[in-house]
Tab-separated table of C-alpha atoms and ligand atoms in Angstrom:
chain	number	residue	atom	x	y	z
U	1	UNK	CA	97.345	82.923	127.927
U	2	UNK	CA	96.287	79.264	128.172
U	3	UNK	CA	98.192	76.698	126.109
U	4	UNK	CA	96.557	75.687	122.816
U	5	UNK	CA	97.853	72.167	123.510
U	6	UNK	CA	95.329	71.763	126.351
U	7	UNK	CA	92.945	70.375	123.770
U	8	UNK	CA	95.359	67.448	123.280
U	9	UNK	CA	94.933	66.434	126.935
U	10	UNK	CA	92.636	63.486	126.360
U	11	UNK	CA	92.761	60.019	127.838
U	12	UNK	CA	92.968	58.163	124.544
U	13	UNK	CA	95.175	58.108	121.440
U	14	UNK	CA	95.226	61.419	119.553
U	15	UNK	CA	93.698	61.508	116.089
U	16	UNK	CA	95.380	63.830	113.602
U	17	UNK	CA	94.993	64.474	109.883
U	18	UNK	CA	96.177	67.035	107.387
U	19	UNK	CA	93.758	69.416	105.677
U	20	UNK	CA	94.314	72.130	103.118
U	21	UNK	CA	90.828	73.220	102.015
U	22	UNK	CA	87.618	74.432	103.678
U	23	UNK	CA	85.234	71.469	103.149
U	24	UNK	CA	87.792	68.862	104.195
U	25	UNK	CA	88.851	70.849	107.254
U	26	UNK	CA	85.231	71.367	108.286
U	27	UNK	CA	84.320	67.703	107.791
U	28	UNK	CA	87.264	66.332	109.743
U	29	UNK	CA	86.783	68.896	112.505
U	30	UNK	CA	83.123	67.906	112.770
U	31	UNK	CA	84.242	64.249	112.897
U	32	UNK	CA	86.241	65.018	116.045
U	33	UNK	CA	89.839	65.013	114.849
U	34	UNK	CA	92.067	66.454	117.599
U	35	UNK	CA	94.811	68.075	115.531
U	36	UNK	CA	94.617	69.370	111.966
U	37	UNK	CA	97.915	69.961	110.229
U	38	UNK	CA	98.218	72.377	107.343
U	39	UNK	CA	101.165	70.320	106.194
U	40	UNK	CA	103.642	71.049	103.463
U	41	UNK	CA	102.561	67.656	102.081
U	42	UNK	CA	100.068	69.887	100.265
U	43	UNK	CA	102.882	70.493	97.785
U	44	UNK	CA	102.571	66.866	96.681
U	45	UNK	CA	98.940	65.794	97.137
U	46	UNK	CA	97.354	69.185	96.406
U	47	UNK	CA	99.800	70.892	94.037
U	48	UNK	CA	101.374	67.885	92.284
U	49	UNK	CA	105.004	68.734	93.095
U	50	UNK	CA	107.532	65.863	93.292
U	51	UNK	CA	108.328	66.590	96.954
U	52	UNK	CA	107.697	69.212	99.647
U	53	UNK	CA	110.750	71.378	98.982
U	54	UNK	CA	108.930	73.599	96.469
U	55	UNK	CA	106.310	74.757	98.977
U	56	UNK	CA	106.498	78.470	99.850
U	57	UNK	CA	105.462	80.315	102.983
U	58	UNK	CA	102.713	82.068	100.980
U	59	UNK	CA	101.166	78.674	100.147
U	60	UNK	CA	100.961	77.614	103.796
U	61	UNK	CA	99.701	81.070	104.822
U	62	UNK	CA	96.870	80.875	102.287
U	63	UNK	CA	95.850	77.322	103.232
U	64	UNK	CA	96.082	78.166	106.934
U	65	UNK	CA	93.605	81.014	106.426
U	66	UNK	CA	91.271	78.663	104.531
U	67	UNK	CA	91.454	75.903	107.148
U	68	UNK	CA	91.061	78.367	110.021
U	69	UNK	CA	87.763	79.543	108.533
U	70	UNK	CA	86.429	75.968	108.803
U	71	UNK	CA	87.734	74.676	112.125
U	72	UNK	CA	85.920	75.206	115.440
U	73	UNK	CA	87.389	72.531	117.729
U	74	UNK	CA	90.675	71.042	116.594
U	75	UNK	CA	94.179	72.336	117.205
U	76	UNK	CA	95.450	73.869	113.956
U	77	UNK	CA	99.157	73.378	113.330
U	78	UNK	CA	100.872	74.886	110.287
U	79	UNK	CA	104.124	73.728	108.767
U	80	UNK	CA	107.147	75.917	108.236
U	81	UNK	CA	108.050	75.187	104.600
U	82	UNK	CA	111.592	74.355	103.500
U	83	UNK	CA	113.956	77.327	103.837
U	84	UNK	CA	111.627	79.457	105.966
U	85	UNK	CA	113.270	78.844	109.380
U	86	UNK	CA	116.965	78.953	108.600
U	87	UNK	CA	117.841	81.173	111.583
U	88	UNK	CA	116.082	81.901	114.910
U	89	UNK	CA	115.229	85.422	113.682
U	90	UNK	CA	113.709	84.192	110.412
U	91	UNK	CA	111.815	81.453	112.274
U	92	UNK	CA	110.260	84.015	114.641
U	93	UNK	CA	109.367	86.403	111.808
U	94	UNK	CA	107.712	83.667	109.723
U	95	UNK	CA	106.225	81.921	112.758
U	96	UNK	CA	104.393	85.155	113.632
U	97	UNK	CA	102.936	85.267	110.112
U	98	UNK	CA	101.651	81.678	110.420
U	99	UNK	CA	100.026	82.481	113.771
U	100	UNK	CA	98.482	85.651	112.320
U	101	UNK	CA	97.049	83.506	109.511
U	102	UNK	CA	95.211	81.453	112.137
U	103	UNK	CA	97.522	78.619	113.211
U	104	UNK	CA	97.479	77.771	116.925
U	105	UNK	CA	100.993	76.328	116.635
U	106	UNK	CA	103.750	75.891	114.072
U	107	UNK	CA	105.719	72.750	113.180
U	108	UNK	CA	109.276	72.519	111.984
U	109	UNK	CA	111.358	69.544	110.915
U	110	UNK	CA	114.534	68.476	112.677
U	111	UNK	CA	116.080	67.559	115.993
U	112	UNK	CA	119.129	68.873	117.818
U	113	UNK	CA	119.998	71.306	115.009
U	114	UNK	CA	116.733	73.170	115.517
U	115	UNK	CA	116.927	73.821	119.258
U	116	UNK	CA	117.966	77.499	118.955
U	117	UNK	CA	115.003	78.164	116.634
U	118	UNK	CA	112.531	76.389	118.920
U	119	UNK	CA	113.871	78.360	121.886
U	120	UNK	CA	113.531	81.632	119.972
U	121	UNK	CA	109.953	80.714	119.033
U	122	UNK	CA	109.174	79.930	122.677
U	123	UNK	CA	110.657	83.291	123.766
U	124	UNK	CA	108.423	84.968	121.179
U	125	UNK	CA	105.363	83.174	122.591
U	126	UNK	CA	104.832	81.046	119.466
U	127	UNK	CA	103.637	77.501	120.297
U	128	UNK	CA	105.599	74.787	118.497
U	129	UNK	CA	105.390	71.163	117.406
U	130	UNK	CA	108.542	69.147	116.645
U	131	UNK	CA	109.068	66.639	113.848
U	132	UNK	CA	111.841	64.034	113.893
U	133	UNK	CA	112.731	60.829	112.086
U	134	UNK	CA	112.394	60.882	108.332
U	135	UNK	CA	112.308	64.538	107.311
U	136	UNK	CA	110.562	65.026	103.945
U	137	UNK	CA	112.255	68.418	103.450
U	138	UNK	CA	115.616	66.568	103.336
U	139	UNK	CA	114.501	63.967	100.791
U	140	UNK	CA	116.781	65.329	98.073
U	141	UNK	CA	119.959	65.347	100.141
U	142	UNK	CA	119.125	61.902	101.578
U	143	UNK	CA	118.241	60.431	98.174
U	144	UNK	CA	114.819	59.075	99.181
U	145	UNK	CA	112.416	58.393	102.030
U	146	UNK	CA	114.305	56.180	104.483
U	147	UNK	CA	113.307	54.508	107.733
U	148	UNK	CA	115.055	56.037	110.756
U	149	UNK	CA	116.389	54.481	113.945
U	150	UNK	CA	117.726	51.302	112.398
U	151	UNK	CA	121.129	51.527	114.068
U	152	UNK	CA	121.749	51.898	117.770
U	153	UNK	CA	123.518	55.320	117.488
U	154	UNK	CA	120.719	56.648	115.265
U	155	UNK	CA	118.083	55.345	117.678
U	156	UNK	CA	119.857	56.948	120.654
U	157	UNK	CA	120.150	60.254	118.799
U	158	UNK	CA	116.427	60.222	118.037
U	159	UNK	CA	115.607	59.702	121.719
U	160	UNK	CA	118.089	62.453	122.666
U	161	UNK	CA	116.537	64.785	120.074
U	162	UNK	CA	113.016	64.148	121.338
U	163	UNK	CA	114.021	64.936	124.926
U	164	UNK	CA	115.843	68.101	123.781
U	165	UNK	CA	112.778	69.165	121.797
U	166	UNK	CA	110.573	68.577	124.815
U	167	UNK	CA	112.889	70.794	126.880
U	168	UNK	CA	112.327	73.672	124.440
U	169	UNK	CA	108.610	73.482	125.234
U	170	UNK	CA	107.193	71.857	122.095
U	171	UNK	CA	103.583	70.787	122.648
U	172	UNK	CA	103.851	67.570	120.626
U	173	UNK	CA	106.382	65.723	118.489
U	174	UNK	CA	105.668	64.085	115.130
U	175	UNK	CA	107.613	60.843	114.678
U	176	UNK	CA	107.890	60.038	110.994
U	177	UNK	CA	109.047	56.671	109.616
U	178	UNK	CA	110.855	55.612	112.770
U	179	UNK	CA	111.422	51.968	113.663
U	180	UNK	CA	108.426	51.140	115.932
U	181	UNK	CA	110.597	49.995	118.839
U	182	UNK	CA	112.460	53.320	118.776
U	183	UNK	CA	109.191	55.273	118.527
U	184	UNK	CA	108.062	53.386	121.628
U	185	UNK	CA	111.304	54.357	123.442
U	186	UNK	CA	110.774	58.015	122.491
U	187	UNK	CA	107.163	57.909	123.674
U	188	UNK	CA	108.293	56.487	127.030
U	189	UNK	CA	111.133	59.021	127.369
U	190	UNK	CA	108.929	62.092	126.839
U	191	UNK	CA	105.883	63.614	128.517
U	192	UNK	CA	104.596	65.523	125.483
U	193	UNK	CA	102.420	63.563	123.066
U	194	UNK	CA	104.202	61.737	120.263
U	195	UNK	CA	102.220	61.588	117.052
U	196	UNK	CA	103.343	58.837	114.719
U	197	UNK	CA	103.249	58.373	110.979
U	198	UNK	CA	104.743	55.149	109.698
U	199	UNK	CA	106.267	54.600	113.153
U	200	UNK	CA	104.110	51.853	114.611
U	201	UNK	CA	101.311	51.910	117.123
U	202	UNK	CA	103.224	52.774	120.300
U	203	UNK	CA	102.870	56.539	119.961
U	204	UNK	CA	100.429	58.788	121.826
U	205	UNK	CA	98.551	59.423	118.601
U	206	UNK	CA	98.647	58.988	114.856
U	207	UNK	CA	98.704	61.418	111.940
U	208	UNK	CA	98.071	60.736	108.264
U	209	UNK	CA	97.807	62.762	105.090
U	210	UNK	CA	94.072	63.087	104.422
U	211	UNK	CA	94.375	62.153	100.737
U	212	UNK	CA	95.927	58.806	101.726
U	213	UNK	CA	93.165	57.978	104.203
U	214	UNK	CA	90.259	58.787	101.875
U	215	UNK	CA	91.868	57.355	98.731
U	216	UNK	CA	92.054	60.696	96.938
U	217	UNK	CA	95.625	60.356	95.616
U	218	UNK	CA	95.692	56.908	93.955
U	219	UNK	CA	99.011	57.342	92.165
U	220	UNK	CA	101.004	56.805	95.339
U	221	UNK	CA	99.833	55.310	98.624
U	222	UNK	CA	102.423	54.939	101.423
U	223	UNK	CA	102.846	51.316	102.545
U	224	UNK	CA	101.681	51.992	106.118
U	225	UNK	CA	98.361	53.516	104.991
U	226	UNK	CA	95.092	51.596	104.920
U	227	UNK	CA	92.693	53.776	102.859
U	228	UNK	CA	89.213	53.970	104.356
U	229	UNK	CA	87.495	55.166	101.188
U	230	UNK	CA	87.979	55.408	97.433
U	231	UNK	CA	87.337	59.067	96.712
U	232	UNK	CA	89.355	58.887	93.483
U	233	UNK	CA	87.124	56.048	92.268
U	234	UNK	CA	84.006	58.003	93.242
U	235	UNK	CA	85.193	61.108	91.385
U	236	UNK	CA	85.942	59.033	88.284
U	237	UNK	CA	82.534	57.316	88.505
U	238	UNK	CA	80.633	60.589	88.991
U	239	UNK	CA	82.494	62.408	86.207
U	240	UNK	CA	81.942	59.519	83.791
U	241	UNK	CA	78.229	59.482	84.684
U	242	UNK	CA	78.046	63.243	84.098
U	243	UNK	CA	80.012	62.913	80.841
U	244	UNK	CA	77.644	60.184	79.597
U	245	UNK	CA	74.612	62.259	80.591
U	246	UNK	CA	75.914	65.279	78.635
U	247	UNK	CA	76.939	63.253	75.588
U	248	UNK	CA	73.653	61.341	75.721
I	1	KIV	O1	103.327	67.795	105.796
I	1	KIV	C1	102.798	66.841	106.373
I	1	KIV	O2	101.721	66.364	105.996
I	1	KIV	C2	103.483	66.262	107.509
I	1	KIV	C3	102.972	64.953	108.003
I	1	KIV	C4	103.487	63.888	107.118
I	1	KIV	C5	103.290	64.719	109.419
I	1	KIV	O3	104.424	66.798	107.997
């Protein structure tokens, strides 16, 4: 079976976005996005939860099915939600369900502590994507969203983690909120594509949450995001115009 990651073999930076619904997935696929992530960020920007830890496997399965119906070109990666990959056996069982729902690959958060799960997924023939740096599923225990790689030991551990992840056969690694210089070191130390978010420009590609890019979640915009549209403003304008038309 040929690797789903072949479609990431392009001679330019990779363009990645999240999507959770049919029209958005279809539009961004038609626009030529390389990788579409059914991310557990949907818990926040779609479902209004305070963080991603309340997302369930059933939520990601449903949104994976929806996105799969829309996408013809891009690589579809689905997130393992919090608490759904606690052991290698559970990771394989739930990974199979995500693939059956239509994902080409599955993503899980964490570095050296996740190696046994990534190896089990590889043995089961389930393609994987890694995710290191700031891990949103650990936001509660860490007391907030913190930049990673600020100290030399932390930076070295991130590089070590990325290399260990690569050795398990991951097809790409998301680098979240990592000091740009450290993200650059990781990118140089690994062959697989690094896909950055809040980690500077020296990654092999970039990923953003779609709501941030199109201005659809105005109540919080991460500092590293430059919105390219004001969808929230457009919705407000259209609904007010409709309201005024009905009221007369
Ligand atoms: O869930 C998500 O959207 C993610 C991205 C922030 C990489 O994991």
